[in-house]
Short mmCIF file of C-alpha atoms in Angstrom, two decimals:
data_model
loop_
_atom_site.label_atom_id
_atom_site.label_comp_id
_atom_site.label_asym_id
_atom_site.label_seq_id
_atom_site.Cartn_x
_atom_site.Cartn_y
_atom_site.Cartn_z
CA ARG A 13 24.34 -9.30 -3.31
CA THR A 14 28.43 -9.47 -3.99
CA ASP A 15 28.16 -6.49 -6.87
CA LYS A 16 30.04 -3.46 -5.92
CA LYS A 17 27.18 -1.32 -7.45
CA PHE A 18 24.95 -3.29 -5.14
CA THR A 19 27.03 -3.37 -1.92
CA MET A 20 28.03 0.27 -2.09
CA ALA A 21 26.34 2.63 0.30
CA PRO A 22 23.88 5.48 -1.37
CA LEU A 23 23.30 8.66 -0.49
CA ILE A 24 19.42 8.86 0.61
CA GLU A 25 17.84 12.24 0.97
CA GLY A 26 14.29 12.22 2.63
CA PHE A 27 11.96 15.47 2.60
CA TYR A 28 8.29 14.93 4.63
CA ASP A 29 5.16 17.14 2.54
CA PRO A 30 3.09 17.59 6.24
CA ALA A 31 0.12 18.05 3.14
CA THR A 32 -0.20 15.21 2.04
CA GLY A 33 2.35 13.18 4.31
CA THR A 34 4.26 11.87 1.23
CA ILE A 35 8.16 11.59 1.48
CA SER A 36 10.39 12.32 -1.89
CA TYR A 37 13.69 11.06 -1.99
CA VAL A 38 16.99 12.23 -3.78
CA LEU A 39 19.10 9.00 -4.21
CA ALA A 40 22.50 9.34 -5.06
CA ASP A 41 26.01 7.89 -5.57
CA LYS A 42 27.83 9.57 -3.03
CA ILE A 43 31.27 9.09 -5.07
CA GLY A 44 30.32 10.22 -9.00
CA GLY A 45 27.50 12.82 -8.01
CA VAL A 46 24.38 10.79 -9.91
CA ALA A 47 20.54 10.88 -9.06
CA ALA A 48 17.03 9.95 -9.03
CA ILE A 49 14.30 11.46 -7.24
CA ILE A 50 11.46 9.43 -6.34
CA ASP A 51 7.98 10.56 -5.91
CA PRO A 52 8.30 14.18 -6.09
CA VAL A 53 4.97 16.14 -5.01
CA LEU A 54 3.16 19.46 -6.89
CA ASP A 55 1.76 21.03 -4.13
CA TYR A 56 -2.01 21.72 -5.05
CA ASP A 57 -4.75 23.12 -3.23
CA PRO A 58 -8.00 21.69 -4.22
CA LYS A 59 -9.75 24.89 -2.73
CA SER A 60 -8.58 27.42 -5.54
CA GLY A 61 -7.20 24.76 -8.20
CA ARG A 62 -3.85 26.37 -7.96
CA THR A 63 -0.75 24.74 -7.92
CA GLN A 64 2.49 26.14 -6.19
CA THR A 65 6.14 24.11 -6.97
CA THR A 66 7.28 24.76 -3.07
CA SER A 67 8.20 21.02 -1.97
CA ALA A 68 9.95 20.52 -5.35
CA ASP A 69 12.07 23.60 -5.26
CA ARG A 70 13.21 22.25 -2.45
CA LEU A 71 14.47 18.81 -4.19
CA ILE A 72 15.96 21.65 -6.40
CA ASP A 73 18.27 23.26 -4.13
CA TYR A 74 19.37 20.03 -2.57
CA VAL A 75 20.27 18.95 -5.47
CA LYS A 76 21.69 21.97 -6.29
CA LYS A 77 23.59 22.40 -3.09
CA GLN A 78 25.21 19.00 -3.03
CA GLN A 79 26.28 19.18 -6.46
CA LEU A 80 24.07 16.16 -8.15
CA THR A 81 23.25 15.78 -11.48
CA VAL A 82 19.75 13.70 -12.09
CA ASN A 83 19.25 11.02 -13.99
CA TRP A 84 16.46 9.59 -13.16
CA LEU A 85 12.49 10.56 -12.10
CA LEU A 86 11.06 7.79 -10.51
CA GLU A 87 7.51 6.73 -9.72
CA THR A 88 6.48 4.09 -7.72
CA HIS A 89 3.04 4.27 -8.91
CA ALA A 90 0.43 6.85 -10.00
CA HIS A 91 -0.41 8.24 -6.89
CA ALA A 92 -4.45 9.31 -5.66
CA ASP A 93 -2.79 11.52 -2.85
CA HIS A 94 -0.65 14.22 -4.43
CA LEU A 95 0.00 15.08 -7.61
CA SER A 96 3.57 14.14 -9.73
CA ALA A 97 6.36 17.12 -9.72
CA ALA A 98 7.95 15.12 -12.26
CA HIS A 99 7.28 16.69 -15.07
CA TYR A 100 8.03 20.44 -13.74
CA LEU A 101 11.79 18.53 -12.22
CA ARG A 102 12.47 17.15 -15.59
CA GLU A 103 12.37 20.93 -16.87
CA ARG A 104 14.61 21.98 -14.80
CA VAL A 105 17.21 19.39 -13.62
CA GLY A 106 16.40 17.04 -16.28
CA GLY A 107 16.19 13.22 -15.75
CA ASN A 108 13.74 10.47 -17.44
CA ILE A 109 10.66 9.91 -15.84
CA ALA A 110 10.07 6.75 -15.63
CA ILE A 111 7.20 4.00 -13.94
CA SER A 112 6.22 0.28 -14.01
CA GLU A 113 5.17 -0.80 -17.15
CA LYS A 114 1.59 -1.85 -15.55
CA ILE A 115 0.74 2.18 -15.66
CA VAL A 116 -0.90 0.98 -19.37
CA GLU A 117 -3.64 -1.31 -17.07
CA VAL A 118 -3.73 2.18 -14.87
CA GLN A 119 -4.28 4.85 -17.36
CA GLY A 120 -6.93 2.58 -19.41
CA ILE A 121 -9.07 2.36 -16.02
CA PHE A 122 -8.77 6.08 -15.42
CA LYS A 123 -9.30 7.17 -19.08
CA ARG A 124 -12.77 5.40 -18.89
CA ILE A 125 -13.67 6.67 -15.43
CA PHE A 126 -13.02 10.71 -16.53
CA ASN A 127 -13.71 10.06 -19.99
CA LEU A 128 -10.55 11.94 -21.07
CA GLU A 129 -9.61 13.33 -24.23
CA HIS A 130 -10.09 10.37 -26.94
CA ASN A 131 -6.04 10.63 -28.23
CA PHE A 132 -5.18 10.16 -24.72
CA SER A 133 -2.83 7.28 -25.65
CA LEU A 134 -2.75 3.94 -23.22
CA ASP A 135 0.85 3.07 -23.85
CA GLY A 136 2.35 4.91 -21.40
CA SER A 137 4.28 7.27 -23.91
CA GLN A 138 3.73 10.17 -21.70
CA PHE A 139 6.75 8.41 -19.75
CA ASP A 140 10.23 8.32 -20.50
CA HIS A 141 10.72 4.80 -19.86
CA LEU A 142 8.30 2.11 -18.36
CA LEU A 143 10.13 -0.14 -16.46
CA THR A 144 9.89 -4.56 -16.04
CA ASP A 145 10.09 -6.31 -13.48
CA GLY A 146 13.66 -7.09 -11.52
CA GLU A 147 14.90 -4.42 -14.48
CA ASN A 148 18.26 -2.55 -13.17
CA LEU A 149 18.80 0.90 -13.64
CA GLU A 150 22.65 2.56 -13.46
CA LEU A 151 23.19 5.52 -10.99
CA GLY A 152 26.32 6.21 -11.49
CA ALA A 153 28.07 3.55 -9.39
CA LEU A 154 24.87 2.25 -7.85
CA THR A 155 22.83 -0.65 -9.57
CA VAL A 156 18.53 0.14 -8.39
CA GLN A 157 16.50 -3.09 -9.23
CA ALA A 158 12.71 -1.91 -10.30
CA LEU A 159 10.80 -4.77 -8.29
CA GLN A 160 7.08 -5.53 -9.21
CA VAL A 161 5.06 -5.02 -5.91
CA PRO A 162 1.57 -4.86 -7.01
CA GLY A 163 -1.90 -5.02 -4.66
CA HIS A 164 -2.62 -0.99 -3.60
CA THR A 165 -2.53 -0.45 -7.80
CA PRO A 166 -1.48 -2.69 -10.65
CA ALA A 167 1.20 -0.37 -11.44
CA ASP A 168 3.39 -0.25 -7.80
CA MET A 169 6.77 -0.83 -8.46
CA ALA A 170 9.51 -0.76 -5.14
CA PHE A 171 13.02 0.44 -5.77
CA GLN A 172 16.25 -1.66 -3.98
CA VAL A 173 19.30 -0.21 -3.90
CA ALA A 174 22.67 -1.70 -1.80
CA ASP A 175 20.55 -2.57 1.35
CA ALA A 176 17.61 -0.15 0.95
CA ILE A 177 14.24 -0.36 -0.75
CA PHE A 178 12.00 2.32 -1.21
CA LEU A 179 8.64 0.82 -0.76
CA GLY A 180 5.87 2.88 -2.22
CA ASP A 181 2.90 2.46 -1.04
CA THR A 182 2.80 -1.60 0.30
CA LEU A 183 3.85 -1.23 3.33
CA PHE A 184 4.03 2.12 6.15
CA MET A 185 5.76 2.50 9.46
CA PRO A 186 4.61 -0.81 11.30
CA ASP A 187 2.18 1.24 13.77
CA VAL A 188 0.93 2.58 10.49
CA GLY A 189 -0.05 -0.77 8.92
CA THR A 190 -0.31 -1.42 4.99
CA ALA A 191 -1.71 0.19 2.26
CA ARG A 192 -5.48 0.26 0.97
CA CYS A 193 -6.41 -2.37 -2.15
CA ASP A 194 -10.07 -0.52 -2.69
CA PHE A 195 -8.75 2.04 -5.81
CA PRO A 196 -9.83 0.57 -8.37
CA GLY A 197 -7.13 -2.31 -9.50
CA GLY A 198 -6.38 -2.84 -6.34
CA ASP A 199 -6.12 -6.63 -4.74
CA ALA A 200 -5.41 -7.26 -0.92
CA LEU A 201 -4.41 -11.07 -2.29
CA GLN A 202 -1.25 -8.84 -4.34
CA LEU A 203 -0.47 -6.80 -2.10
CA TYR A 204 -0.03 -9.45 0.84
CA HIS A 205 2.26 -11.60 -1.73
CA SER A 206 3.70 -7.97 -2.44
CA ILE A 207 4.88 -7.89 0.99
CA ARG A 208 5.59 -10.63 1.79
CA LYS A 209 7.97 -10.56 -1.58
CA ILE A 210 9.50 -7.05 0.04
CA LEU A 211 10.30 -8.74 4.06
CA SER A 212 11.57 -11.54 2.23
CA PHE A 213 14.80 -9.45 2.24
CA PRO A 214 17.46 -9.72 5.07
CA ALA A 215 16.30 -8.68 8.46
CA GLU A 216 19.15 -5.37 8.49
CA THR A 217 17.20 -4.42 5.03
CA ARG A 218 16.51 -0.47 5.33
CA LEU A 219 12.80 0.43 4.32
CA TYR A 220 11.69 3.83 3.31
CA VAL A 221 8.27 4.41 2.93
CA CYS A 222 5.97 6.96 0.66
CA HIS A 223 3.98 8.44 3.34
CA ASP A 224 3.56 8.26 7.17
CA TYR A 225 0.48 9.44 8.98
CA PRO A 226 1.80 9.19 12.52
CA PRO A 227 -0.27 8.34 15.13
CA ALA A 228 -0.83 10.67 18.05
CA GLY A 229 2.40 10.86 20.37
CA ARG A 230 5.09 10.32 17.77
CA GLY A 231 6.07 13.03 14.70
CA PRO A 232 6.98 11.31 10.97
CA GLN A 233 9.03 8.83 10.53
CA TRP A 234 10.13 7.35 7.10
CA LYS A 235 12.31 4.66 8.05
CA SER A 236 12.53 0.94 9.41
CA SER A 237 13.48 -2.32 8.69
CA VAL A 238 12.47 -5.93 7.62
CA ALA A 239 12.88 -6.95 10.65
CA GLU A 240 10.88 -4.40 12.69
CA GLN A 241 8.18 -4.76 9.99
CA ARG A 242 7.75 -8.24 10.75
CA ALA A 243 8.26 -8.14 14.02
CA ALA A 244 5.76 -5.45 14.55
CA ASN A 245 3.29 -4.41 11.55
CA ILE A 246 0.24 -3.74 12.66
CA HIS A 247 -1.46 -5.58 9.69
CA VAL A 248 1.07 -7.96 8.11
CA HIS A 249 3.38 -8.80 11.17
CA ASP A 250 4.91 -12.39 11.11
CA GLY A 251 1.92 -14.66 12.13
CA ASN A 252 -0.78 -13.29 10.03
CA ASP A 253 -1.50 -15.14 7.24
CA LEU A 254 -3.42 -14.31 4.01
CA ALA A 255 -6.38 -15.09 4.65
CA THR A 256 -6.17 -13.20 8.25
CA PHE A 257 -4.76 -10.54 6.28
CA VAL A 258 -7.24 -10.18 3.59
CA ALA A 259 -9.62 -10.24 5.51
CA LEU A 260 -8.66 -7.12 7.84
CA ARG A 261 -7.74 -5.91 4.62
CA GLN A 262 -11.47 -5.32 3.21
CA ALA A 263 -12.76 -4.54 7.03
CA ARG A 264 -10.78 -1.89 7.00
CA ASP A 265 -10.64 -0.76 3.63
CA LYS A 266 -14.58 -0.68 4.03
CA THR A 267 -14.44 2.75 6.62
CA LEU A 268 -12.02 4.92 4.85
CA ALA A 269 -12.76 8.06 3.17
CA VAL A 270 -11.87 8.60 -0.42
CA PRO A 271 -8.18 10.52 -0.65
CA VAL A 272 -9.34 14.46 -0.80
CA LEU A 273 -6.74 14.68 -3.64
CA LEU A 274 -7.80 11.26 -5.44
CA LEU A 275 -9.79 13.33 -8.49
CA PRO A 276 -7.33 15.54 -9.69
CA SER A 277 -3.45 13.63 -8.64
CA ILE A 278 -4.66 10.81 -10.85
CA GLN A 279 -5.14 13.24 -13.96
CA ILE A 280 -2.51 14.18 -13.47
CA ASN A 281 -0.15 11.01 -12.84
CA ILE A 282 -1.32 8.90 -15.54
CA ARG A 283 0.16 12.25 -17.67
CA ALA A 284 3.89 11.99 -16.08
CA GLY A 285 2.70 14.97 -13.83
CA GLU A 286 1.73 17.04 -17.42
CA PHE A 287 -1.40 18.98 -16.80
CA PRO A 288 -4.25 17.80 -19.46
CA PRO A 289 -4.47 19.82 -22.58
CA ALA A 290 -5.59 23.43 -22.43
CA GLU A 291 -8.54 24.05 -23.94
CA ASP A 292 -9.39 26.53 -26.49
CA ASN A 293 -9.66 29.60 -23.89
CA GLY A 294 -5.93 28.19 -23.04
CA VAL A 295 -6.40 27.06 -19.38
CA CYS A 296 -5.91 23.94 -18.22
CA TYR A 297 -8.85 21.90 -16.52
CA LEU A 298 -9.75 18.71 -14.21
CA LYS A 299 -12.81 16.74 -14.29
CA ILE A 300 -14.86 15.52 -11.45
CA PRO A 301 -17.21 12.74 -12.29
CA LEU A 302 -20.57 13.27 -10.22
CA ASN A 303 -21.91 10.27 -8.52
CA HIS A 304 -19.64 8.05 -9.70
CA LEU A 305 -16.77 6.51 -7.65
#
């Protein structure tokens, strides 16, 4: 692109959460100080059911030290491996919470699975803004473009700004591969096409992953390039066609355990990070469907 808003280099800072393997990002216009926070984590202990805000507070500290103004809190999808801190952050640093408009499909699936309260809305109204494919968001002097990349879930979005793309759970680092597709609404064929959409960008495009599960021998990493992914991604490098990828992905998914935080995280994340309504004793509860998933 030749437009200045697409070519100006943004400020990008990644924050790795070792408990969930998640990388949250602060993305900002260096000159104007306008920022977006992508995929923030709310810490959760599944043994006690207690939440903490240590990871989110790191983001707040960074935003304040850099004197940034947060306009957007962007979710790449309704995560199944960590709780979102978007609601907590909006109360403390502002910003509008945005996610793909396809979140309504995910809400419909999980309202049935969890038999959520009758008045839980299936219209995405829990979020401040629902994104369409190709939609542009202004971020100071930068423009962030939302790219629909379904497959892992129906509502996955990537975010492109200048020569950088935040991938969500489409691709991982090349030695880890790609996202699973066996969650309700997932589709390996769709994921392949979404990945090829990402890999059609110029070779030097920087790619930022949402998770890293490092193999033995290396520490956490979260930045690669289109060229590196096309050359070395163990699941979808150049030469692996659609049929090969779908067969590989489906076979691998059958061997994977259910994520530890799937049940609590989805119930929070389809609500934009807000807890379910408190019951008559003042306590919020999460549900565990027995013998269902």
